PDB file of C-alpha atoms and ligand atoms in Angstrom:
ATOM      1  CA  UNK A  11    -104.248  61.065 128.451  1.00  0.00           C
ATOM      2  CA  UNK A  12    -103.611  57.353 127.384  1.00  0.00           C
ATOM      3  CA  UNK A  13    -101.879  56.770 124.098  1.00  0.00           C
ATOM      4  CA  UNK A  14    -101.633  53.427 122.858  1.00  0.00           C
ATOM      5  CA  UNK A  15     -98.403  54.107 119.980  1.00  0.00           C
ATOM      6  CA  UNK A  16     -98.041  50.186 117.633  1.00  0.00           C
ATOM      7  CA  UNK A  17     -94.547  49.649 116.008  1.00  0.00           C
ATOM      8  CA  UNK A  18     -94.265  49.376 112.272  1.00  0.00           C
ATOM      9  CA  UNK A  19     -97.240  48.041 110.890  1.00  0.00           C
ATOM     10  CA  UNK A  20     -95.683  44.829 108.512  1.00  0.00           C
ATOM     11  CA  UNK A  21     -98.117  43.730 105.949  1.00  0.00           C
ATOM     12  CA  UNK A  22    -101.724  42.351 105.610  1.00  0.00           C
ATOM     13  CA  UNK A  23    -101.103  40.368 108.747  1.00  0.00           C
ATOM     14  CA  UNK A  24    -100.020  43.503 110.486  1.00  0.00           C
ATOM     15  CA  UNK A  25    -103.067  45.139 109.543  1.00  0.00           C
ATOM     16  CA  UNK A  26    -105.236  42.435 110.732  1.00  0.00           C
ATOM     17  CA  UNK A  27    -103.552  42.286 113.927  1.00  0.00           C
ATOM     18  CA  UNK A  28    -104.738  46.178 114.262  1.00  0.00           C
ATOM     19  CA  UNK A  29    -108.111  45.182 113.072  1.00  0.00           C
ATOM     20  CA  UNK A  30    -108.630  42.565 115.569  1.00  0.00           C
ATOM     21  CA  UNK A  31    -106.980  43.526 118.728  1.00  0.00           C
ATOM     22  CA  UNK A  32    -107.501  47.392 119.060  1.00  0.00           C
ATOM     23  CA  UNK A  33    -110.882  47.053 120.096  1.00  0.00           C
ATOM     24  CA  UNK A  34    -109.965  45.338 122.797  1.00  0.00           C
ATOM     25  CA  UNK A  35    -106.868  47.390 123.791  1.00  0.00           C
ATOM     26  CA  UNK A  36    -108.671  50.550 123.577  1.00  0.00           C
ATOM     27  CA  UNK A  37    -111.588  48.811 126.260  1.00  0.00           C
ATOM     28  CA  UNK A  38    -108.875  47.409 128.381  1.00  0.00           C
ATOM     29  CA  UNK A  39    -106.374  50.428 128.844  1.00  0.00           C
ATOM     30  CA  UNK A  40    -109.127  53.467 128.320  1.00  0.00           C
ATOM     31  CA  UNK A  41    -106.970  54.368 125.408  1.00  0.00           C
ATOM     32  CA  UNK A  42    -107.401  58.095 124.170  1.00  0.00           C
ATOM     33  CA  UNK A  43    -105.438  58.200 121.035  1.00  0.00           C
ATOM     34  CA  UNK A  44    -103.717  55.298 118.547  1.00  0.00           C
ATOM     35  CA  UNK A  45    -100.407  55.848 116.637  1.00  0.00           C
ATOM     36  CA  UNK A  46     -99.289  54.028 114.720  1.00  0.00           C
ATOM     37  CA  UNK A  47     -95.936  53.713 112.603  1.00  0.00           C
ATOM     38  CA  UNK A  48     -97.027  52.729 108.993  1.00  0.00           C
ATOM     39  CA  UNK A  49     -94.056  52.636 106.333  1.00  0.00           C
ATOM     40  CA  UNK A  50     -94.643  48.955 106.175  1.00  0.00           C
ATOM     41  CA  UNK A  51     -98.109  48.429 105.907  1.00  0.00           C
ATOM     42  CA  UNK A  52     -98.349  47.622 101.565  1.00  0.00           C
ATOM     43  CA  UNK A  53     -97.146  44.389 101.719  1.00  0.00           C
ATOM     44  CA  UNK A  54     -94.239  45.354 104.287  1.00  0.00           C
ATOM     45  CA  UNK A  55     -92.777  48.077 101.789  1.00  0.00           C
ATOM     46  CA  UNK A  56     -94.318  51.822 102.210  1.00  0.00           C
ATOM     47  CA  UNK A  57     -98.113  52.380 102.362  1.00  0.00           C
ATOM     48  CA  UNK A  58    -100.879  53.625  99.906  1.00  0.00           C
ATOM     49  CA  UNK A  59    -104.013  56.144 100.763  1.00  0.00           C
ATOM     50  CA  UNK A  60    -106.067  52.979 100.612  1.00  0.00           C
ATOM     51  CA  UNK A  61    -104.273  51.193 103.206  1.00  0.00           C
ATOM     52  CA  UNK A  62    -103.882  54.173 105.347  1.00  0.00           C
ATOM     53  CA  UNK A  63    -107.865  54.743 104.656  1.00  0.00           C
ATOM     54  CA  UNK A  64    -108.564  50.789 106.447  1.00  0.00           C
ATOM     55  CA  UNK A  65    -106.238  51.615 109.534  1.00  0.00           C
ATOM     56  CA  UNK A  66    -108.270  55.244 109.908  1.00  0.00           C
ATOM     57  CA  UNK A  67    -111.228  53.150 109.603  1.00  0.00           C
ATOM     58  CA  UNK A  68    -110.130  50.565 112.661  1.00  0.00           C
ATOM     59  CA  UNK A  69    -109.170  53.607 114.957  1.00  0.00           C
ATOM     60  CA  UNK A  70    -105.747  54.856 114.442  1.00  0.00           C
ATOM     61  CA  UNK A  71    -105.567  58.427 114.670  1.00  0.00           C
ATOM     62  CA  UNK A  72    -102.274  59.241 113.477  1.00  0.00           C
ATOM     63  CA  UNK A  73     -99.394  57.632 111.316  1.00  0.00           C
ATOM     64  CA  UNK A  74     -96.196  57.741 111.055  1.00  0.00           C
ATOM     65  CA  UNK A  75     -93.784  56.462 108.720  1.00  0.00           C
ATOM     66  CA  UNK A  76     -89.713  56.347 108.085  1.00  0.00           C
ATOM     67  CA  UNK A  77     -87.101  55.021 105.624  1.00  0.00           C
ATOM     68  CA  UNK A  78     -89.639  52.771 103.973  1.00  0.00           C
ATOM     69  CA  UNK A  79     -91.949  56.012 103.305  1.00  0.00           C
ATOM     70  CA  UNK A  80     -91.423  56.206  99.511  1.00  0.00           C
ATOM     71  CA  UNK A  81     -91.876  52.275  98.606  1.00  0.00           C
ATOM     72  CA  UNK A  82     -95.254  53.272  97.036  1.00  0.00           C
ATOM     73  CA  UNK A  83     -95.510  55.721  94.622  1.00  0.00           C
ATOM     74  CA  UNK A  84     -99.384  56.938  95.671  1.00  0.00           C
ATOM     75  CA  UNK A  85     -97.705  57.982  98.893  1.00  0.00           C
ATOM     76  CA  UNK A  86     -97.661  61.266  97.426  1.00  0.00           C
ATOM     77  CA  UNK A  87    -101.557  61.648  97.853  1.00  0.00           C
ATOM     78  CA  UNK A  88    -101.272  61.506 101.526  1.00  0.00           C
ATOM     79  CA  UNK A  89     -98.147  63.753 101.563  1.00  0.00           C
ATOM     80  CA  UNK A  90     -99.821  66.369  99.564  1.00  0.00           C
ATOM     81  CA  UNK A  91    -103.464  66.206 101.513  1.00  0.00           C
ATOM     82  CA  UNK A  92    -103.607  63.617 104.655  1.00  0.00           C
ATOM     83  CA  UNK A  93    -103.536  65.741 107.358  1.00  0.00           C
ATOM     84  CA  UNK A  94    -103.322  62.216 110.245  1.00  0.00           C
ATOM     85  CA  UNK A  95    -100.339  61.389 108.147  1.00  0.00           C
ATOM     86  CA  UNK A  96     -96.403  62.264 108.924  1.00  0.00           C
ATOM     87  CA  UNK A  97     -93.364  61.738 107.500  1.00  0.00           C
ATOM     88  CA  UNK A  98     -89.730  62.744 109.271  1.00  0.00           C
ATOM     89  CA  UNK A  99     -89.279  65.854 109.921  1.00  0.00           C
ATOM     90  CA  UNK A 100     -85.738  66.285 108.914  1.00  0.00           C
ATOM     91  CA  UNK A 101     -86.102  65.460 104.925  1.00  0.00           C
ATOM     92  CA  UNK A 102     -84.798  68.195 102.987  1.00  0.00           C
ATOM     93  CA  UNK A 103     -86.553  71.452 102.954  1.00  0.00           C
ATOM     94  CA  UNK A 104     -89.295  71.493  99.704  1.00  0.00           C
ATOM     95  CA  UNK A 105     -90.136  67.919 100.603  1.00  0.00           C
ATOM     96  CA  UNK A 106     -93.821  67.139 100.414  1.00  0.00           C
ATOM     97  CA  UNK A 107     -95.424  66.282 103.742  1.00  0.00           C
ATOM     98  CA  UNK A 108     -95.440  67.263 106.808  1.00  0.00           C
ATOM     99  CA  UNK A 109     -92.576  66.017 110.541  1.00  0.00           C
ATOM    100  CA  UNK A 110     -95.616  66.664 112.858  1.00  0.00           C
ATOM    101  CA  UNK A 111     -99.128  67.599 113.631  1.00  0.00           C
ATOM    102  CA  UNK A 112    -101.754  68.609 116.861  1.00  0.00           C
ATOM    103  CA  UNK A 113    -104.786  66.843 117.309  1.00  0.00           C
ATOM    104  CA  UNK A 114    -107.679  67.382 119.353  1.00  0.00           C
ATOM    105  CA  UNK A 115    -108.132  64.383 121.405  1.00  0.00           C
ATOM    106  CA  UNK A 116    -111.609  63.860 123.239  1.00  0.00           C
ATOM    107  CA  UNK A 117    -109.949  62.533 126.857  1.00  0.00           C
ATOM    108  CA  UNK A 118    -112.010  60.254 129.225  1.00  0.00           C
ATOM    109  CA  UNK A 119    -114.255  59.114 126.376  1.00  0.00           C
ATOM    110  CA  UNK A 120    -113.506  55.444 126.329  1.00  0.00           C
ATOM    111  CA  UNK A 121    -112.279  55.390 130.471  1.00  0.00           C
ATOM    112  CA  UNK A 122    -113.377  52.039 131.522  1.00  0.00           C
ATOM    113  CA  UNK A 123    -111.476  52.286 134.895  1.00  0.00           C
ATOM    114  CA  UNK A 124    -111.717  54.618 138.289  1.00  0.00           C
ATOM    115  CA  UNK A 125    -110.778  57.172 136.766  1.00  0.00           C
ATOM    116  CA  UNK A 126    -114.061  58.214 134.942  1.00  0.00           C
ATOM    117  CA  UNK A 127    -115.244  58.678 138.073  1.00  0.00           C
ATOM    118  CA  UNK A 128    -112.686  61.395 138.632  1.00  0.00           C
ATOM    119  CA  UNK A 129    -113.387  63.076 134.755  1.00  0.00           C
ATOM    120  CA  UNK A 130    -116.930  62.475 134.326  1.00  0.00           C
ATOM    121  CA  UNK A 131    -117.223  64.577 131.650  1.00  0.00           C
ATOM    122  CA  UNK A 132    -114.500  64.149 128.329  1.00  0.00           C
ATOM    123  CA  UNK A 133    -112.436  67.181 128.063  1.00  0.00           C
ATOM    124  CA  UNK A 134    -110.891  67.819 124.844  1.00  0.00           C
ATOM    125  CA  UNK A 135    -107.102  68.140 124.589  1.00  0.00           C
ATOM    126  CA  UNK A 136    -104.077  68.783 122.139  1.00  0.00           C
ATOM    127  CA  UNK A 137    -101.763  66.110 121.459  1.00  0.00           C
ATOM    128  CA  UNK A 138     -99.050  66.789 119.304  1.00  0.00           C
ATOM    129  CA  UNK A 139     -97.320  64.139 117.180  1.00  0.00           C
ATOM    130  CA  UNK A 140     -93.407  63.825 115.939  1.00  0.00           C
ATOM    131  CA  UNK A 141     -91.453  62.309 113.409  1.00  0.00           C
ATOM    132  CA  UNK A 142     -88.298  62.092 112.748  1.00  0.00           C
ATOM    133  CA  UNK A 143     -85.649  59.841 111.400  1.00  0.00           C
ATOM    134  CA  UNK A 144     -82.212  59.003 112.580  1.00  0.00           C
ATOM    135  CA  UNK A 145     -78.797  58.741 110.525  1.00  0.00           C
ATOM    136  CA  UNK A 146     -76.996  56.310 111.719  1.00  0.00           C
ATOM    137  CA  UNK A 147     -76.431  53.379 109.871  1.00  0.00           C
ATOM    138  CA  UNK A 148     -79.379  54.861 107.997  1.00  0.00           C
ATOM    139  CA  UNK A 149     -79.651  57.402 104.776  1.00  0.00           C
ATOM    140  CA  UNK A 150     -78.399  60.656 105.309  1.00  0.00           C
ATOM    141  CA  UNK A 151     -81.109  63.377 106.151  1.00  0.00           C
ATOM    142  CA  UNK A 152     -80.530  66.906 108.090  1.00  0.00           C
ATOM    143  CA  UNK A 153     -79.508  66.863 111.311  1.00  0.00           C
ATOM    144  CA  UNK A 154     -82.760  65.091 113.536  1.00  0.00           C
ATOM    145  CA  UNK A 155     -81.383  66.595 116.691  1.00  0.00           C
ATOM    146  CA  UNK A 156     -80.976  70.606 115.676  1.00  0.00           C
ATOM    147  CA  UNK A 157     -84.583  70.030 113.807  1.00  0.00           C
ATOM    148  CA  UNK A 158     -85.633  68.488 117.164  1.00  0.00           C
ATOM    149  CA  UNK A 159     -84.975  70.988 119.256  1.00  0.00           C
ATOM    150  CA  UNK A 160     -86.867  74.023 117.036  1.00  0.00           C
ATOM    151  CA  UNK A 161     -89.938  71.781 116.510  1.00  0.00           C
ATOM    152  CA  UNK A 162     -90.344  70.666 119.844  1.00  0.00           C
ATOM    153  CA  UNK A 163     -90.111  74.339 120.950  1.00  0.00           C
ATOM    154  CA  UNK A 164     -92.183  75.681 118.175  1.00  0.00           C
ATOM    155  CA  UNK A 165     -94.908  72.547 119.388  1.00  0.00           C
ATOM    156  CA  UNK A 166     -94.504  73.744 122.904  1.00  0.00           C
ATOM    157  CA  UNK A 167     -96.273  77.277 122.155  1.00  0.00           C
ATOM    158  CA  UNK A 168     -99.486  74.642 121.735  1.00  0.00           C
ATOM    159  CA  UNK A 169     -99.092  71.877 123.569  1.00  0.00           C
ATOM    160  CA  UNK A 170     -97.144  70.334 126.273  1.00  0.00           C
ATOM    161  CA  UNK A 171     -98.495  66.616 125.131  1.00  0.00           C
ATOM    162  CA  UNK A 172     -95.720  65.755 122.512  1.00  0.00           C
ATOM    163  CA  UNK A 173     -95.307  62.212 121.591  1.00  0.00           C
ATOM    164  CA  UNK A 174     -92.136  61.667 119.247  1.00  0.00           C
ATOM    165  CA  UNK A 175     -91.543  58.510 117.136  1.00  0.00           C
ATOM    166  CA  UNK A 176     -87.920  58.512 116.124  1.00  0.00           C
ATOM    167  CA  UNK A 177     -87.130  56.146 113.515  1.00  0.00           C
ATOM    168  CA  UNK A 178     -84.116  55.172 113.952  1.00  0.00           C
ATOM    169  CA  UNK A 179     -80.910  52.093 114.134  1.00  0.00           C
ATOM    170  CA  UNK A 180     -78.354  52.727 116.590  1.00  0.00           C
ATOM    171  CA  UNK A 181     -79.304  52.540 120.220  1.00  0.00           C
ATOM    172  CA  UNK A 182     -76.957  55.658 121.101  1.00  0.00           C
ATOM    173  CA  UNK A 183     -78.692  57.918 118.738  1.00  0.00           C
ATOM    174  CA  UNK A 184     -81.983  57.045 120.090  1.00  0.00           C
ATOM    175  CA  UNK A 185     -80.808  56.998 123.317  1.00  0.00           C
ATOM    176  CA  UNK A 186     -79.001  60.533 123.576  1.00  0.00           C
ATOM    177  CA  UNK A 187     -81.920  62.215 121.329  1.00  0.00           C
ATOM    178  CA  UNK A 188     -84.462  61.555 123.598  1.00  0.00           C
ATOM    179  CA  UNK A 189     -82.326  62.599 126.929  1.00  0.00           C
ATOM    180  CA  UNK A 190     -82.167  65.498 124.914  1.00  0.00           C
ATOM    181  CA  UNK A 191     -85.555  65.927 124.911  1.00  0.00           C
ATOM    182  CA  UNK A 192     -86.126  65.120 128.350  1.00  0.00           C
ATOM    183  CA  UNK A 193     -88.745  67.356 130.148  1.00  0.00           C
ATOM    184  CA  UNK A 194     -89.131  68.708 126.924  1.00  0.00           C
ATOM    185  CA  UNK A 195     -91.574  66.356 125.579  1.00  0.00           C
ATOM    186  CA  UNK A 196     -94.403  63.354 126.729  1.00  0.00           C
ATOM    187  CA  UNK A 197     -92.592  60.492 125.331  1.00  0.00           C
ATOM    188  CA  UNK A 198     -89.971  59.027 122.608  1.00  0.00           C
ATOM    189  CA  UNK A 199     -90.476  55.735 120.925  1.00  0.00           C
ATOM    190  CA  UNK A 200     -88.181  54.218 118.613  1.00  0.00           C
ATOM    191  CA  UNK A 201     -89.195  52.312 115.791  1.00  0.00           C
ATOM    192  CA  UNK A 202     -87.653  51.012 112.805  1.00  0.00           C
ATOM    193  CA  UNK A 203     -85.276  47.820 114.235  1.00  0.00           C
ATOM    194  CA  UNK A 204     -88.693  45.801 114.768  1.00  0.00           C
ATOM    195  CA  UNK A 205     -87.036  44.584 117.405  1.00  0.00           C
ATOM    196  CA  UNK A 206     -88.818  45.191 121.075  1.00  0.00           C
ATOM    197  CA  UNK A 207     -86.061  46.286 123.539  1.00  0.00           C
ATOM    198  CA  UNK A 208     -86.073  45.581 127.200  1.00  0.00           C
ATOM    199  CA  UNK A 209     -85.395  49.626 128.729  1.00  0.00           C
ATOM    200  CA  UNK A 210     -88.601  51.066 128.373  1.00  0.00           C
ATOM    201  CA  UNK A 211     -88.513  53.771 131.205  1.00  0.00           C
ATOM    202  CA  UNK A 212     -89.781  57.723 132.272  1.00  0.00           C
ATOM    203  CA  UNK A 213     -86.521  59.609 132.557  1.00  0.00           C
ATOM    204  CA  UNK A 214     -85.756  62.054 135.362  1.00  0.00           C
ATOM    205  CA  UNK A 215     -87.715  64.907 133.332  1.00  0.00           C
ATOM    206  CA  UNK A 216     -90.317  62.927 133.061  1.00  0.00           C
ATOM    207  CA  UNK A 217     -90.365  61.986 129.431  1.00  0.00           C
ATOM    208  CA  UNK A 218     -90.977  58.262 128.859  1.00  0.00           C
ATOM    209  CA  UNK A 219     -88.606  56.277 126.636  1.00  0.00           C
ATOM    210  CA  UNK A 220     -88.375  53.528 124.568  1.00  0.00           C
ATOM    211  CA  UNK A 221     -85.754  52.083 121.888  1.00  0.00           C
ATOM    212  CA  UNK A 222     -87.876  50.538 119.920  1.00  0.00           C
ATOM    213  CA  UNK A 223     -91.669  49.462 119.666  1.00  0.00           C
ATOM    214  CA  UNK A 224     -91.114  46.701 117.909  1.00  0.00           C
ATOM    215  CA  UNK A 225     -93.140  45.820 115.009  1.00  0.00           C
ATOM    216  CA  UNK A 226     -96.873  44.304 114.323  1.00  0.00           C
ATOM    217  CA  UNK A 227     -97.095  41.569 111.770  1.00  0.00           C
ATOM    218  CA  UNK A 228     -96.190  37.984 111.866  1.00  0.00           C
ATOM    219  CA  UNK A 229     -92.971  37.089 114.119  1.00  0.00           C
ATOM    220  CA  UNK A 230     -92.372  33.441 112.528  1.00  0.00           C
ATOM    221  CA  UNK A 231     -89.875  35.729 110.282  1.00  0.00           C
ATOM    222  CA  UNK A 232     -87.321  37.954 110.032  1.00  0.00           C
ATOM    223  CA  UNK A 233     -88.353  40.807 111.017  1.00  0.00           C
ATOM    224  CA  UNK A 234     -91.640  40.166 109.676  1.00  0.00           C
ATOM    225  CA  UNK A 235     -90.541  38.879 106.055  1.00  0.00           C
ATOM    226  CA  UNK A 236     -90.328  35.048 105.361  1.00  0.00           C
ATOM    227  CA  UNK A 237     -87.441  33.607 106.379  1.00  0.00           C
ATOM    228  CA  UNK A 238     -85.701  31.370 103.955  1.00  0.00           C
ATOM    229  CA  UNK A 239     -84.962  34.063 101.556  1.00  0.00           C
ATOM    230  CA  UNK A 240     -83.476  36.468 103.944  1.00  0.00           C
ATOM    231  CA  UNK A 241     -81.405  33.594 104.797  1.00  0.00           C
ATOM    232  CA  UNK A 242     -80.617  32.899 101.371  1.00  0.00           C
ATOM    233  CA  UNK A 243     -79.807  36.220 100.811  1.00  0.00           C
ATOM    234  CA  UNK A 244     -77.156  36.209 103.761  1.00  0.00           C
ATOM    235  CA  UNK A 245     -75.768  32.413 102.653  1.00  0.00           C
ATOM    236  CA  UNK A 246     -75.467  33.673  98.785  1.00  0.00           C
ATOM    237  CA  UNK A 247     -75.259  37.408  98.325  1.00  0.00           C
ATOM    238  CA  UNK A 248     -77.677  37.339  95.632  1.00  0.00           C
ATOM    239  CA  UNK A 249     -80.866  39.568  95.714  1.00  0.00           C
ATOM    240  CA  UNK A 250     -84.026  37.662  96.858  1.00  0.00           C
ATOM    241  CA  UNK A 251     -87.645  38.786  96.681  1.00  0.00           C
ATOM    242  CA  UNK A 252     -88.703  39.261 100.587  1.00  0.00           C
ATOM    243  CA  UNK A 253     -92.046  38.456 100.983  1.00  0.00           C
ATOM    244  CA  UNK A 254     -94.152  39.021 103.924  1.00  0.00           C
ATOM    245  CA  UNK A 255     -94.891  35.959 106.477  1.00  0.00           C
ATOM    246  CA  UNK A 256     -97.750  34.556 107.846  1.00  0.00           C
ATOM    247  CA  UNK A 257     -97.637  33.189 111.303  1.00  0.00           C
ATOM    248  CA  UNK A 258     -97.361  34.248 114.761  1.00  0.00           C
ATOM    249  CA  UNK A 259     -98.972  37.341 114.003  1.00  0.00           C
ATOM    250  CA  UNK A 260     -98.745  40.035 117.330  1.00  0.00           C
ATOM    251  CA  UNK A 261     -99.253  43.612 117.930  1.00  0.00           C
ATOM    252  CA  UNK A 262     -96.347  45.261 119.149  1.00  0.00           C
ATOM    253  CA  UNK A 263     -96.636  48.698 120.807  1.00  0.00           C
ATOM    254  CA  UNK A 264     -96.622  50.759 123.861  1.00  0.00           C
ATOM    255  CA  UNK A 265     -99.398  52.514 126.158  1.00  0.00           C
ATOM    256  CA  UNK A 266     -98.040  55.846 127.505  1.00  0.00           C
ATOM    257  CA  UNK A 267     -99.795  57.824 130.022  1.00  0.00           C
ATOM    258  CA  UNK A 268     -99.232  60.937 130.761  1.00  0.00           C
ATOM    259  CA  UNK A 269    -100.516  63.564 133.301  1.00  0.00           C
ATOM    260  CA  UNK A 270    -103.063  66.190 130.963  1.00  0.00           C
ATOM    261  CA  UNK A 271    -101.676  69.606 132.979  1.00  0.00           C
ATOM    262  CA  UNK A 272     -97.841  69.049 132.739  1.00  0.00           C
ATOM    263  CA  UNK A 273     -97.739  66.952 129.876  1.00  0.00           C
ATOM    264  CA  UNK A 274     -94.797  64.478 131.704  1.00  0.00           C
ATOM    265  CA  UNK A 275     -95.207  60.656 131.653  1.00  0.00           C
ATOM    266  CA  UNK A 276     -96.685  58.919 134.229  1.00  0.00           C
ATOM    267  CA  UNK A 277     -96.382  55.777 133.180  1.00  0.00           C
ATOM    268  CA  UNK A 278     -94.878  53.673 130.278  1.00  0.00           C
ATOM    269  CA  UNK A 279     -96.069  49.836 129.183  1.00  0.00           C
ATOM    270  CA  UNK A 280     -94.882  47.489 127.030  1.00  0.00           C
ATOM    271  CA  UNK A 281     -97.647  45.926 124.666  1.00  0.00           C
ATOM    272  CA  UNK A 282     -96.932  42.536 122.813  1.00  0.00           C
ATOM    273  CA  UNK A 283    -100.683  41.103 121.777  1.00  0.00           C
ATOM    274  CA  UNK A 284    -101.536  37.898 120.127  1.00  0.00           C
ATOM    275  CA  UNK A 285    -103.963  37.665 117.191  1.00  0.00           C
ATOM    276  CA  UNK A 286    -106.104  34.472 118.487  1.00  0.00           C
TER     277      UNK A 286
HETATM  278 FE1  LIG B   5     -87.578  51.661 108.857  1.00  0.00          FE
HETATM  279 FE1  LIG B   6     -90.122  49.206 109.586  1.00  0.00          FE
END
C-alpha cells in the first residue's frame, strides 16, 4: 500500500496546491490512500464541513487535525457525523469526535508502475488512521503516549496498516513516541511545526518516521502567514491580525509504502511539490 500523508493544509493557497498537484502525485507514485492534516485549512485557522467537503472532493481520504481544531465553530458538524475526519485522540474523555478510524482502501487501483503486473487485480485492504497530539510546549491534554499504546493495540485486533500523525512541538517527544511505537505501527509523521525536517527514516521495527511533514500553503511566509505582521508582532509585542500569504505556494508531504502482509514500512519519501 502507498500512502501519500500532506502536512497541515494552510489556507486557500494550501487547498489549491491539493487541488492542482494530487492528480499528478497520485499518477506518479500509484498512490492508494491521501491524508491529509487539516486544522489549517479556513483561512489557516481550523476548518469548516465545507472546506473539508472540497478536499474530499479532490481525493483526500482522511483528515486530521490538531491544536488549531476548534478555530471554527462548525467544526462540531464533522465531529459529531464525519466519519474521514479525526481529531487527537488524547482530548478529554466526553469530547466529541473521534483519535482514529479504519478504512477500506482499494490497493493496486491507480498502480502505474511494475508492480500492477504483480497485483493485477485491486485487493481491498484496512488502513487504519491515528491522531494524536503532543504536550510539550503545547496545551495540556492526557497523556498521548499511555493513550498510544491502548489504541494502537486495540487497532491491531484489525489491522496491522496503522499510520499515526502526531501533532506535536518538541523533537524528543516525537522522537521517543514513535520508537515507542516501533514495530507496532506502519508509520509516524509529525506535523504541526510546518517545518520539513531532514531525518525521515524506517526504524529497526520497521515503522517509518518523520518529525514533521511540513506544511502545504504558500512558503514566502512564516509559516504560511504573511510576514510583516508576525514580524511586527515579535519587534512590538502587540497583537497583529495574521493573515494568510500568497506566494510560493508547495505541497508538503510524505509517500509511505508499506508491505500489505506485515504492515512494516518499506519505504519512506519526502514530498515538497510546486504549484506551477
Ligand atoms: Fe498545530
Ligand atoms: Fe498547523
Amino acid at each position: 500500500m502507498k500512502i501519500l500523508f500532506i502536512g497541515d493544509i494552510v489556507g486557500s493557497p494550501g487547498r489549491r496546491a491539493v487541488k492542482e498537484l494530487l492528480p499528478n502525485l497520485r499518477q506518479s507514485h500509484g498512490l492508494d490512500v491521501i491524508i491529509a492534516n487539516g486544522e489549517n485549512s479556513a483561512g489557516g485557522n481550523g476548518i469548516t464541513p465545507d472546506i473539508a467537503a472540497e478536499l474530499f472532493s479532490y481525493g483526500v481520504d482522511a483528515i486530521t487535525t490538531g491544536d488549531h481544531l476548534w478555530d471554527q465553530k462548525e467544526v462540531m458538524e464533522l465531529l459529531a457525523s464525519e466519519k474521514r475526519f479525526l481529531r487527537p485522540l488524547n482530548y478529554p474523555p466526553g469530547t466529541p469526535g473521534q483519535g482514529s478510524a479504519i478504512f477500506e482502501v482499494k490497493v493496486g487501483s491507480s498502480r502505474c508502475d511494475d508492480r500492477t503486473a504483480r497485483r493485477a487485480v485491486p485487493t481491498n485492504l484496512s488502513v487504519a488512521v491515528l491522531n494524536v497530539q503532543g504536550r510539550t510546549f503545547m496545551p495540556p491534554l492526557e497523556n498521548p503516549f499511555l493513550l498510544a499504546l491502548d489504541e494502537v493495540k486495540r487497532l491491531r485486533q484489525q489491522t496491522k496498516i496503522i499510520f499515526v500523525d502526531f501533532h506535536a512541538e518538541a523533537t524528543s517527544e516525537k522522537i521517543a513516541f514513535a520508537r515507542m511505537l516501533d514495530g507496532q505501527v506502519s508509520a509516524v509523521v509529525g506535523t504541526h511545526t510546518h517545518v520539513q525536517t531532514a531525518d525521515e527514516q524506517i526504524f529497526p521495527g520497521g515503522t517509518a518516521y518523520w518529525t514533521d511533514a511540513g506544511f502545504t500553503g504558500p512558503h514566502e511566509s512564516v509559516l504560511g502567514r504573511e510576514i510583516e505582521p508576525v514580524l511586527k508582532r515579535f519587534l512590538t509585542g502587540m497583537p497583529q491580525r495574521f493573515e494568510v500569504a500568497k506566494d510560493r505556494v508547495l505541497l508538503h508531504g510524505a509517500v509511505i509504502e508499506i508491505d500489505d502482509a506485515s504492515g512494516k514500512a518499506v519505504k519512506i519519501q519526502r514530498v515538497s511539490e510546486s504549484v506551477a
